[in-house]
PDB file of C-alpha atoms in Angstrom:
ATOM      1  CA  MET A  16       1.318  22.050  15.885  1.00 51.00           C
ATOM      2  CA  LYS A  17      -2.216  22.276  17.276  1.00 45.00           C
ATOM      3  CA  ASN A  18      -3.422  23.978  14.107  1.00 51.00           C
ATOM      4  CA  PHE A  19      -1.675  21.323  12.049  1.00 49.00           C
ATOM      5  CA  HIS A  20      -3.502  18.538  13.867  1.00 52.00           C
ATOM      6  CA  LEU A  21      -6.866  20.296  13.510  1.00 46.00           C
ATOM      7  CA  THR A  22      -6.248  20.774   9.800  1.00 49.00           C
ATOM      8  CA  LEU A  23      -5.237  17.136   9.474  1.00 52.00           C
ATOM      9  CA  ILE A  24      -8.372  15.898  11.231  1.00 46.00           C
ATOM     10  CA  PHE A  25     -10.586  18.082   9.034  1.00 46.00           C
ATOM     11  CA  PHE A  26      -8.793  16.937   5.900  1.00 48.00           C
ATOM     12  CA  ILE A  27      -9.074  13.255   6.767  1.00 47.00           C
ATOM     13  CA  GLY A  28     -12.764  13.604   7.532  1.00 47.00           C
ATOM     14  CA  PHE A  29     -13.411  15.458   4.299  1.00 43.00           C
ATOM     15  CA  VAL A  30     -11.461  12.966   2.187  1.00 45.00           C
ATOM     16  CA  SER A  31     -13.099  10.006   3.890  1.00 43.00           C
ATOM     17  CA  PHE A  32     -16.542  11.405   3.111  1.00 38.00           C
ATOM     18  CA  SER A  33     -15.610  12.205  -0.469  1.00 41.00           C
ATOM     19  CA  LEU A  34     -14.093   8.822  -1.160  1.00 41.00           C
ATOM     20  CA  PHE A  35     -16.654   6.648   0.529  1.00 40.00           C
ATOM     21  CA  GLN A  36     -20.001   8.395   0.109  1.00 39.00           C
ATOM     22  CA  ASP A  37     -20.882   6.375  -3.030  1.00 40.00           C
ATOM     23  CA  SER A  38     -19.140   3.145  -2.111  1.00 40.00           C
ATOM     24  CA  ALA A  39     -21.494   1.318   0.252  1.00 43.00           C
ATOM     25  CA  ALA A  40     -23.077  -0.808  -2.458  1.00 48.00           C
ATOM     26  CA  SER A  41     -19.703  -1.993  -3.781  1.00 71.00           C
ATOM     27  CA  VAL A  42     -18.121  -3.136  -0.507  1.00 84.00           C
ATOM     28  CA  VAL A  43     -17.465  -6.855  -0.958  1.00 89.00           C
ATOM     29  CA  SER A  44     -15.677  -7.662   2.305  1.00 92.00           C
ATOM     30  CA  THR A  45     -17.369  -8.935   5.463  1.00 93.00           C
ATOM     31  CA  GLY A  46     -14.904  -7.647   8.061  1.00 94.00           C
ATOM     32  CA  ASP A  47     -14.217 -11.257   9.106  1.00 97.00           C
ATOM     33  CA  PHE A  48     -10.696 -12.435   8.270  1.00 98.00           C
ATOM     34  CA  ASN A  49     -11.847 -16.068   8.402  1.00 97.00           C
ATOM     35  CA  LYS A  50     -14.419 -15.446   5.664  1.00 97.00           C
ATOM     36  CA  ASP A  51     -12.500 -13.146   3.321  1.00 97.00           C
ATOM     37  CA  PHE A  52      -8.940 -14.481   3.608  1.00 98.00           C
ATOM     38  CA  PHE A  53      -7.080 -17.770   3.815  1.00 97.00           C
ATOM     39  CA  VAL A  54      -3.699 -18.552   5.337  1.00 98.00           C
ATOM     40  CA  ILE A  55      -0.998 -19.065   2.707  1.00 97.00           C
ATOM     41  CA  TRP A  56       1.955 -19.646   4.975  1.00 93.00           C
ATOM     42  CA  SER A  57       2.545 -21.160   8.421  1.00 96.00           C
ATOM     43  CA  PRO A  58      -0.904 -21.423  10.094  1.00 97.00           C
ATOM     44  CA  THR A  59       0.782 -21.825  13.492  1.00 97.00           C
ATOM     45  CA  HIS A  60       2.096 -18.265  13.123  1.00 98.00           C
ATOM     46  CA  VAL A  61      -1.302 -16.713  12.347  1.00 98.00           C
ATOM     47  CA  ASN A  62      -3.630 -15.784  15.193  1.00 98.00           C
ATOM     48  CA  THR A  63      -7.205 -14.646  14.558  1.00 98.00           C
ATOM     49  CA  SER A  64      -9.658 -13.404  17.174  1.00 98.00           C
ATOM     50  CA  ALA A  65     -12.744 -15.503  17.905  1.00 97.00           C
ATOM     51  CA  ASP A  66     -14.988 -13.033  16.067  1.00 97.00           C
ATOM     52  CA  GLY A  67     -12.639 -12.847  13.070  1.00 97.00           C
ATOM     53  CA  GLN A  68     -12.248  -9.082  13.410  1.00 97.00           C
ATOM     54  CA  THR A  69      -8.509  -8.986  14.148  1.00 98.00           C
ATOM     55  CA  ARG A  70      -5.554 -11.029  12.960  1.00 98.00           C
ATOM     56  CA  SER A  71      -1.865 -11.086  13.800  1.00 98.00           C
ATOM     57  CA  LEU A  72       1.195 -12.528  12.082  1.00 98.00           C
ATOM     58  CA  LYS A  73       4.225 -13.831  13.951  1.00 98.00           C
ATOM     59  CA  LEU A  74       7.853 -14.083  12.862  1.00 98.00           C
ATOM     60  CA  ASP A  75      10.393 -16.169  14.762  1.00 97.00           C
ATOM     61  CA  GLN A  76      13.419 -18.276  13.854  1.00 96.00           C
ATOM     62  CA  GLU A  77      11.111 -21.061  12.719  1.00 96.00           C
ATOM     63  CA  SER A  78       8.993 -19.140  10.226  1.00 97.00           C
ATOM     64  CA  GLY A  79       7.137 -16.056   9.162  1.00 97.00           C
ATOM     65  CA  ALA A  80       3.511 -16.095   8.028  1.00 98.00           C
ATOM     66  CA  GLY A  81       1.038 -14.722   5.515  1.00 98.00           C
ATOM     67  CA  PHE A  82      -2.555 -14.594   4.304  1.00 98.00           C
ATOM     68  CA  ALA A  83      -4.381 -13.774   1.065  1.00 98.00           C
ATOM     69  CA  SER A  84      -7.881 -12.794  -0.020  1.00 97.00           C
ATOM     70  CA  ASN A  85     -10.226 -15.495  -1.285  1.00 97.00           C
ATOM     71  CA  GLN A  86     -11.223 -13.360  -4.252  1.00 95.00           C
ATOM     72  CA  MET A  87      -9.359 -11.369  -6.877  1.00 96.00           C
ATOM     73  CA  PHE A  88     -10.216  -7.831  -7.923  1.00 96.00           C
ATOM     74  CA  LEU A  89      -9.744  -5.523 -10.880  1.00 95.00           C
ATOM     75  CA  PHE A  90      -9.809  -1.948  -9.552  1.00 96.00           C
ATOM     76  CA  GLY A  91     -11.241  -0.551  -6.359  1.00 96.00           C
ATOM     77  CA  GLN A  92     -10.046   0.644  -2.971  1.00 97.00           C
ATOM     78  CA  ILE A  93      -8.581  -1.499  -0.215  1.00 97.00           C
ATOM     79  CA  ASP A  94      -8.102  -0.209   3.330  1.00 97.00           C
ATOM     80  CA  MET A  95      -6.324  -2.072   6.111  1.00 98.00           C
ATOM     81  CA  GLN A  96      -5.570  -0.947   9.647  1.00 98.00           C
ATOM     82  CA  ILE A  97      -2.158  -2.228  10.746  1.00 98.00           C
ATOM     83  CA  LYS A  98      -0.047  -1.980  13.879  1.00 98.00           C
ATOM     84  CA  LEU A  99       3.589  -2.665  13.054  1.00 97.00           C
ATOM     85  CA  VAL A 100       6.181  -4.728  14.907  1.00 96.00           C
ATOM     86  CA  PRO A 101       7.236  -2.777  18.029  1.00 95.00           C
ATOM     87  CA  GLY A 102      10.681  -2.411  19.591  1.00 93.00           C
ATOM     88  CA  ASP A 103      13.838  -3.537  17.818  1.00 93.00           C
ATOM     89  CA  SER A 104      12.380  -4.821  14.551  1.00 94.00           C
ATOM     90  CA  ALA A 105      15.549  -4.503  12.455  1.00 93.00           C
ATOM     91  CA  GLY A 106      15.616  -6.947   9.558  1.00 93.00           C
ATOM     92  CA  THR A 107      11.888  -7.680   9.567  1.00 96.00           C
ATOM     93  CA  VAL A 108       9.644  -6.869   6.626  1.00 96.00           C
ATOM     94  CA  LEU A 109       5.877  -6.571   6.759  1.00 97.00           C
ATOM     95  CA  ALA A 110       4.388  -6.591   3.273  1.00 97.00           C
ATOM     96  CA  TYR A 111       0.814  -5.570   2.496  1.00 97.00           C
ATOM     97  CA  TYR A 112       0.136  -5.682  -1.207  1.00 98.00           C
ATOM     98  CA  LEU A 113      -1.962  -6.531  -4.234  1.00 98.00           C
ATOM     99  CA  THR A 114      -0.561  -9.048  -6.712  1.00 97.00           C
ATOM    100  CA  SER A 115      -1.707 -10.947  -9.789  1.00 96.00           C
ATOM    101  CA  ASP A 116       0.725 -13.859  -9.223  1.00 87.00           C
ATOM    102  CA  GLN A 117       1.389 -14.204 -12.947  1.00 88.00           C
ATOM    103  CA  PRO A 118       4.824 -14.565 -14.625  1.00 87.00           C
ATOM    104  CA  ASN A 119       4.453 -10.997 -15.956  1.00 93.00           C
ATOM    105  CA  ARG A 120       2.743  -9.966 -12.766  1.00 94.00           C
ATOM    106  CA  ASP A 121       1.209  -6.702 -11.721  1.00 97.00           C
ATOM    107  CA  GLU A 122       1.718  -5.726  -8.098  1.00 97.00           C
ATOM    108  CA  ILE A 123       1.184  -2.762  -5.779  1.00 98.00           C
ATOM    109  CA  ASP A 124       3.315  -2.896  -2.622  1.00 97.00           C
ATOM    110  CA  PHE A 125       3.464  -1.442   0.839  1.00 98.00           C
ATOM    111  CA  GLU A 126       6.602  -2.767   2.544  1.00 97.00           C
ATOM    112  CA  PHE A 127       7.383  -1.721   6.105  1.00 97.00           C
ATOM    113  CA  LEU A 128      11.078  -2.094   6.816  1.00 95.00           C
ATOM    114  CA  GLY A 129      11.941  -2.858  10.427  1.00 93.00           C
ATOM    115  CA  ASN A 130      14.116  -0.489  12.419  1.00 91.00           C
ATOM    116  CA  VAL A 131      16.505  -0.356  15.325  1.00 88.00           C
ATOM    117  CA  SER A 132      14.728   0.944  18.432  1.00 82.00           C
ATOM    118  CA  GLY A 133      14.444   4.716  18.397  1.00 79.00           C
ATOM    119  CA  GLN A 134      14.791   5.072  14.629  1.00 86.00           C
ATOM    120  CA  PRO A 135      11.875   5.996  12.349  1.00 89.00           C
ATOM    121  CA  TYR A 136      10.075   3.287  10.410  1.00 93.00           C
ATOM    122  CA  ILE A 137      10.633   3.260   6.650  1.00 96.00           C
ATOM    123  CA  LEU A 138       7.746   2.658   4.290  1.00 98.00           C
ATOM    124  CA  GLN A 139       8.836   1.402   0.887  1.00 97.00           C
ATOM    125  CA  THR A 140       6.337   1.338  -1.968  1.00 98.00           C
ATOM    126  CA  ASN A 141       6.788  -0.358  -5.309  1.00 97.00           C
ATOM    127  CA  ILE A 142       4.706  -0.983  -8.411  1.00 97.00           C
ATOM    128  CA  PHE A 143       5.063  -3.872 -10.842  1.00 95.00           C
ATOM    129  CA  ALA A 144       3.473  -3.539 -14.279  1.00 94.00           C
ATOM    130  CA  ASP A 145       3.690  -6.330 -16.841  1.00 91.00           C
ATOM    131  CA  GLY A 146       6.410  -7.993 -14.793  1.00 89.00           C
ATOM    132  CA  THR A 147       8.651  -4.942 -14.463  1.00 88.00           C
ATOM    133  CA  ASP A 148       9.318  -3.225 -11.146  1.00 89.00           C
ATOM    134  CA  ASN A 149      12.304  -1.080 -10.098  1.00 91.00           C
ATOM    135  CA  ARG A 150       9.864   1.670  -9.086  1.00 95.00           C
ATOM    136  CA  GLU A 151      10.719   1.949  -5.402  1.00 97.00           C
ATOM    137  CA  GLU A 152      10.021   5.003  -3.302  1.00 98.00           C
ATOM    138  CA  ARG A 153      10.817   5.308   0.405  1.00 97.00           C
ATOM    139  CA  ILE A 154       9.539   7.636   3.090  1.00 98.00           C
ATOM    140  CA  PHE A 155       9.936   7.968   6.834  1.00 96.00           C
ATOM    141  CA  LEU A 156       6.552   7.697   8.522  1.00 97.00           C
ATOM    142  CA  TRP A 157       5.778  10.869  10.522  1.00 96.00           C
ATOM    143  CA  PHE A 158       4.408   8.939  13.506  1.00 96.00           C
ATOM    144  CA  ASP A 159       5.219   5.788  15.483  1.00 95.00           C
ATOM    145  CA  PRO A 160       3.295   3.044  13.630  1.00 97.00           C
ATOM    146  CA  THR A 161       3.861   0.561  16.459  1.00 96.00           C
ATOM    147  CA  LYS A 162       1.887   2.458  19.111  1.00 96.00           C
ATOM    148  CA  ASP A 163      -1.515   2.216  17.469  1.00 97.00           C
ATOM    149  CA  PHE A 164      -3.317   1.096  14.336  1.00 98.00           C
ATOM    150  CA  HIS A 165      -3.110   3.263  11.227  1.00 98.00           C
ATOM    151  CA  THR A 166      -4.957   2.898   7.938  1.00 98.00           C
ATOM    152  CA  TYR A 167      -3.018   2.013   4.791  1.00 98.00           C
ATOM    153  CA  SER A 168      -4.997   2.264   1.556  1.00 98.00           C
ATOM    154  CA  VAL A 169      -4.687   1.587  -2.153  1.00 98.00           C
ATOM    155  CA  LEU A 170      -6.983   3.333  -4.618  1.00 98.00           C
ATOM    156  CA  TRP A 171      -6.564   1.598  -7.980  1.00 97.00           C
ATOM    157  CA  ASN A 172      -8.567   2.594 -11.029  1.00 96.00           C
ATOM    158  CA  ILE A 173      -8.171   3.013 -14.772  1.00 95.00           C
ATOM    159  CA  HIS A 174      -6.714   6.503 -14.252  1.00 96.00           C
ATOM    160  CA  GLN A 175      -4.233   6.187 -11.400  1.00 97.00           C
ATOM    161  CA  ILE A 176      -2.915   4.300  -8.391  1.00 98.00           C
ATOM    162  CA  VAL A 177      -2.880   6.245  -5.127  1.00 98.00           C
ATOM    163  CA  LEU A 178      -1.226   4.858  -2.002  1.00 98.00           C
ATOM    164  CA  MET A 179      -2.377   6.510   1.201  1.00 98.00           C
ATOM    165  CA  VAL A 180      -1.497   6.542   4.893  1.00 98.00           C
ATOM    166  CA  ASP A 181      -4.419   7.625   7.078  1.00 98.00           C
ATOM    167  CA  MET A 182      -5.985   8.952   3.859  1.00 97.00           C
ATOM    168  CA  ILE A 183      -2.965  11.157   3.111  1.00 98.00           C
ATOM    169  CA  PRO A 184      -1.552  10.375  -0.346  1.00 98.00           C
ATOM    170  CA  VAL A 185       2.072   9.272  -0.146  1.00 98.00           C
ATOM    171  CA  ARG A 186       2.425   8.128  -3.743  1.00 98.00           C
ATOM    172  CA  VAL A 187       0.670   8.454  -7.096  1.00 98.00           C
ATOM    173  CA  TYR A 188       1.331   6.374 -10.212  1.00 98.00           C
ATOM    174  CA  ARG A 189      -0.624   7.665 -13.192  1.00 97.00           C
ATOM    175  CA  ASN A 190      -1.866   5.649 -16.146  1.00 96.00           C
ATOM    176  CA  HIS A 191       0.243   6.824 -19.082  1.00 97.00           C
ATOM    177  CA  GLY A 192      -0.414   3.715 -21.109  1.00 93.00           C
ATOM    178  CA  GLU A 193      -1.089   5.793 -24.218  1.00 94.00           C
ATOM    179  CA  LYS A 194       2.499   7.024 -23.969  1.00 95.00           C
ATOM    180  CA  GLY A 195       4.034   3.571 -23.695  1.00 93.00           C
ATOM    181  CA  VAL A 196       4.259   3.353 -19.902  1.00 95.00           C
ATOM    182  CA  ALA A 197       3.127   0.042 -18.427  1.00 95.00           C
ATOM    183  CA  PHE A 198       0.192   0.298 -15.997  1.00 96.00           C
ATOM    184  CA  PRO A 199      -1.664  -2.456 -14.082  1.00 95.00           C
ATOM    185  CA  ARG A 200      -4.999  -2.522 -15.890  1.00 93.00           C
ATOM    186  CA  TRP A 201      -5.698  -6.020 -17.219  1.00 92.00           C
ATOM    187  CA  GLN A 202      -4.713  -8.524 -14.548  1.00 95.00           C
ATOM    188  CA  PRO A 203      -6.922  -9.071 -11.481  1.00 96.00           C
ATOM    189  CA  MET A 204      -5.087  -9.039  -8.173  1.00 97.00           C
ATOM    190  CA  SER A 205      -5.583 -10.545  -4.742  1.00 97.00           C
ATOM    191  CA  VAL A 206      -4.880  -8.797  -1.444  1.00 98.00           C
ATOM    192  CA  LYS A 207      -2.026 -10.285   0.571  1.00 98.00           C
ATOM    193  CA  ALA A 208      -0.035  -9.661   3.738  1.00 98.00           C
ATOM    194  CA  SER A 209       3.096 -11.369   5.023  1.00 98.00           C
ATOM    195  CA  LEU A 210       5.714 -10.951   7.736  1.00 98.00           C
ATOM    196  CA  TRP A 211       9.156 -12.314   6.956  1.00 96.00           C
ATOM    197  CA  ASN A 212      12.916 -12.212   7.452  1.00 94.00           C
ATOM    198  CA  GLY A 213      14.426  -9.591   5.141  1.00 89.00           C
ATOM    199  CA  ASP A 214      17.602  -8.891   7.078  1.00 89.00           C
ATOM    200  CA  SER A 215      19.780  -9.371   3.994  1.00 88.00           C
ATOM    201  CA  TRP A 216      18.601  -5.948   2.764  1.00 84.00           C
ATOM    202  CA  ALA A 217      15.770  -4.354   4.765  1.00 83.00           C
ATOM    203  CA  THR A 218      17.523  -2.296   7.452  1.00 85.00           C
ATOM    204  CA  ARG A 219      20.458  -0.099   6.438  1.00 82.00           C
ATOM    205  CA  GLY A 220      21.042  -2.237   3.375  1.00 86.00           C
ATOM    206  CA  GLY A 221      21.355  -5.419   5.418  1.00 83.00           C
ATOM    207  CA  GLN A 222      23.834  -4.073   7.970  1.00 85.00           C
ATOM    208  CA  ASP A 223      21.374  -4.503  10.854  1.00 86.00           C
ATOM    209  CA  LYS A 224      20.324  -8.121  11.274  1.00 91.00           C
ATOM    210  CA  ILE A 225      17.385  -9.572  13.161  1.00 93.00           C
ATOM    211  CA  ASP A 226      18.075  -9.971  16.868  1.00 93.00           C
ATOM    212  CA  TRP A 227      16.096 -13.129  17.542  1.00 95.00           C
ATOM    213  CA  THR A 228      16.347 -12.590  21.296  1.00 95.00           C
ATOM    214  CA  LYS A 229      13.895  -9.679  20.800  1.00 94.00           C
ATOM    215  CA  GLY A 230      11.299 -11.940  19.190  1.00 92.00           C
ATOM    216  CA  PRO A 231       8.796 -13.189  18.473  1.00 96.00           C
ATOM    217  CA  PHE A 232       7.897 -10.282  16.218  1.00 97.00           C
ATOM    218  CA  ILE A 233       4.180  -9.547  15.915  1.00 98.00           C
ATOM    219  CA  ALA A 234       2.208  -7.371  13.468  1.00 98.00           C
ATOM    220  CA  SER A 235      -1.545  -6.902  13.834  1.00 98.00           C
ATOM    221  CA  PHE A 236      -4.418  -6.195  11.427  1.00 98.00           C
ATOM    222  CA  ARG A 237      -8.023  -5.075  11.827  1.00 98.00           C
ATOM    223  CA  ASN A 238     -10.879  -3.017  10.302  1.00 96.00           C
ATOM    224  CA  TYR A 239     -10.122  -3.814   6.682  1.00 97.00           C
ATOM    225  CA  LYS A 240     -12.440  -2.916   3.830  1.00 96.00           C
ATOM    226  CA  ILE A 241     -12.345  -4.194   0.263  1.00 96.00           C
ATOM    227  CA  ASP A 242     -14.411  -1.959  -1.975  1.00 94.00           C
ATOM    228  CA  GLY A 243     -13.678  -3.351  -5.408  1.00 94.00           C
ATOM    229  CA  CYS A 244     -14.785  -5.113  -8.554  1.00 94.00           C
ATOM    230  CA  VAL A 245     -14.700  -8.870  -7.985  1.00 94.00           C
ATOM    231  CA  TRP A 246     -13.035 -10.618 -10.913  1.00 94.00           C
ATOM    232  CA  LYS A 247     -15.442 -12.827 -12.855  1.00 90.00           C
ATOM    233  CA  GLY A 248     -13.434 -13.281 -16.019  1.00 87.00           C
ATOM    234  CA  ASN A 249     -14.450 -10.218 -18.040  1.00 85.00           C
ATOM    235  CA  PRO A 250     -12.502  -6.968 -17.537  1.00 85.00           C
ATOM    236  CA  ARG A 251     -15.229  -4.935 -19.267  1.00 85.00           C
ATOM    237  CA  PHE A 252     -17.440  -5.006 -16.182  1.00 86.00           C
ATOM    238  CA  CYS A 253     -14.637  -3.722 -13.959  1.00 91.00           C
ATOM    239  CA  ARG A 254     -13.416  -1.033 -16.340  1.00 87.00           C
ATOM    240  CA  ALA A 255     -16.820   0.644 -16.712  1.00 83.00           C
ATOM    241  CA  ALA A 256     -17.442   3.926 -14.862  1.00 78.00           C
ATOM    242  CA  SER A 257     -20.731   2.800 -13.322  1.00 82.00           C
ATOM    243  CA  PRO A 258     -22.248   3.902  -9.984  1.00 83.00           C
ATOM    244  CA  ALA A 259     -21.027   0.645  -8.433  1.00 84.00           C
ATOM    245  CA  ASN A 260     -17.539   1.205  -9.841  1.00 90.00           C
ATOM    246  CA  TRP A 261     -17.311   4.637  -8.214  1.00 92.00           C
ATOM    247  CA  TRP A 262     -13.504   4.537  -8.297  1.00 92.00           C
ATOM    248  CA  ASN A 263     -13.507   4.799 -12.122  1.00 91.00           C
ATOM    249  CA  GLN A 264     -15.624   7.933 -12.198  1.00 90.00           C
ATOM    250  CA  TYR A 265     -14.217  11.348 -13.019  1.00 91.00           C
ATOM    251  CA  SER A 266     -14.109  12.439  -9.364  1.00 91.00           C
ATOM    252  CA  SER A 267     -11.497   9.735  -8.685  1.00 93.00           C
ATOM    253  CA  SER A 268      -9.479  10.295 -11.860  1.00 94.00           C
ATOM    254  CA  THR A 269      -6.943  12.611 -10.237  1.00 96.00           C
ATOM    255  CA  LEU A 270      -5.984  14.046  -6.866  1.00 97.00           C
ATOM    256  CA  THR A 271      -7.955  16.924  -5.403  1.00 96.00           C
ATOM    257  CA  SER A 272      -6.106  20.181  -4.732  1.00 96.00           C
ATOM    258  CA  ALA A 273      -5.968  19.318  -1.014  1.00 97.00           C
ATOM    259  CA  GLN A 274      -4.561  15.861  -1.752  1.00 97.00           C
ATOM    260  CA  ARG A 275      -1.907  17.397  -4.006  1.00 97.00           C
ATOM    261  CA  ARG A 276      -0.790  19.684  -1.194  1.00 98.00           C
ATOM    262  CA  TRP A 277      -0.491  16.732   1.198  1.00 98.00           C
ATOM    263  CA  LEU A 278       1.443  14.691  -1.355  1.00 98.00           C
ATOM    264  CA  LYS A 279       3.866  17.581  -1.841  1.00 98.00           C
ATOM    265  CA  TRP A 280       4.253  17.818   1.952  1.00 98.00           C
ATOM    266  CA  VAL A 281       5.085  14.107   2.196  1.00 98.00           C
ATOM    267  CA  ARG A 282       7.588  14.292  -0.643  1.00 97.00           C
ATOM    268  CA  LYS A 283       9.250  17.448   0.689  1.00 98.00           C
ATOM    269  CA  TYR A 284       9.614  16.492   4.334  1.00 98.00           C
ATOM    270  CA  HIS A 285       9.498  12.681   4.508  1.00 98.00           C
ATOM    271  CA  MET A 286      10.784  11.187   1.259  1.00 98.00           C
ATOM    272  CA  ILE A 287      14.219   9.588   1.453  1.00 97.00           C
ATOM    273  CA  TYR A 288      14.387   7.748  -1.886  1.00 97.00           C
ATOM    274  CA  ASP A 289      12.737   8.228  -5.271  1.00 97.00           C
ATOM    275  CA  TYR A 290      13.686   5.996  -8.189  1.00 97.00           C
ATOM    276  CA  CYS A 291      12.899   8.872 -10.516  1.00 97.00           C
ATOM    277  CA  GLN A 292      15.846  10.796  -9.070  1.00 96.00           C
ATOM    278  CA  ASP A 293      18.325   7.908  -9.163  1.00 97.00           C
ATOM    279  CA  THR A 294      20.166   8.730 -12.376  1.00 96.00           C
ATOM    280  CA  GLN A 295      23.120   6.554 -11.396  1.00 96.00           C
ATOM    281  CA  ARG A 296      20.960   3.453 -11.045  1.00 96.00           C
ATOM    282  CA  PHE A 297      19.360   3.982 -14.455  1.00 95.00           C
ATOM    283  CA  HIS A 298      22.552   5.246 -16.140  1.00 95.00           C
ATOM    284  CA  ASN A 299      20.996   8.652 -16.831  1.00 94.00           C
ATOM    285  CA  ASN A 300      18.094   6.989 -18.644  1.00 95.00           C
ATOM    286  CA  LEU A 301      15.236   7.333 -16.179  1.00 96.00           C
ATOM    287  CA  PRO A 302      11.975   5.426 -16.783  1.00 95.00           C
ATOM    288  CA  ARG A 303       9.623   7.286 -19.083  1.00 95.00           C
ATOM    289  CA  GLU A 304       6.975   7.938 -16.432  1.00 95.00           C
ATOM    290  CA  CYS A 305       9.476  10.021 -14.458  1.00 96.00           C
ATOM    291  CA  SER A 306       9.145  12.860 -16.998  1.00 96.00           C
ATOM    292  CA  LEU A 307       5.339  12.685 -17.173  1.00 96.00           C
ATOM    293  CA  PRO A 308       2.792  14.394 -14.884  1.00 93.00           C
ATOM    294  CA  LYS A 309       1.564  12.580 -11.771  1.00 89.00           C
ATOM    295  CA  TYR A 310      -1.896  14.170 -11.957  1.00 88.00           C
TER     296      TYR A 310
END
């Protein structure tokens, strides 16, 4: 276990350096929630520190809450440190996602599904492309995400979407547009987060409801970074592989060999649902991307 942790620390440091060494000039966030985001739902349930560096969302019987970025982006990397709802959080859902908010929307989702005390937290990811979703994957997180902050990241470029937990890839969705597979590549998206009542489905298929006596339920955010192409109406500027758009360069076009090993580890030991294996749901006609390479 000690060797595992040392390897993990080395890997995270190496990946962090590799991903961020060329990105300083393209960081568009200030680190102040009051400057980069606005409240979209229930201001009385959003608490922001005086310096704007941390923010929390509250869910109670009255309401949940949410916030969204002031700007929209087409490609880039978004990192957010989050501490999830502690204790008996059954029925709660914390969503952290990118969305275009169009009728045929594109969307990239992290959804943290609350749990009964003592049970592992489930992370559900989903990807909408041209208004179509049904691409859910679920994993058990390999740590307690309520004890401390952890970093949840989306790398989105013209080649692939990579969802990461503490810089470890947990999901990859490749651009196979040339083979007829929809991929989010034209619609700019904003960054959003919300905490809400999902007890009709979130925990054991809706069997475990929210116990309001355990509330209020609080999730906290800090140390975010938006390193992306700000949408100004012309996708050409965001699709170019320029030094500023480092995420579109060849080095970010696929996973490294180390990242592939970590993704395989996640899928082997922590995955509990993969839509690409659910033949019953799709009547033995799995989505086309399921038979295509991930990298």
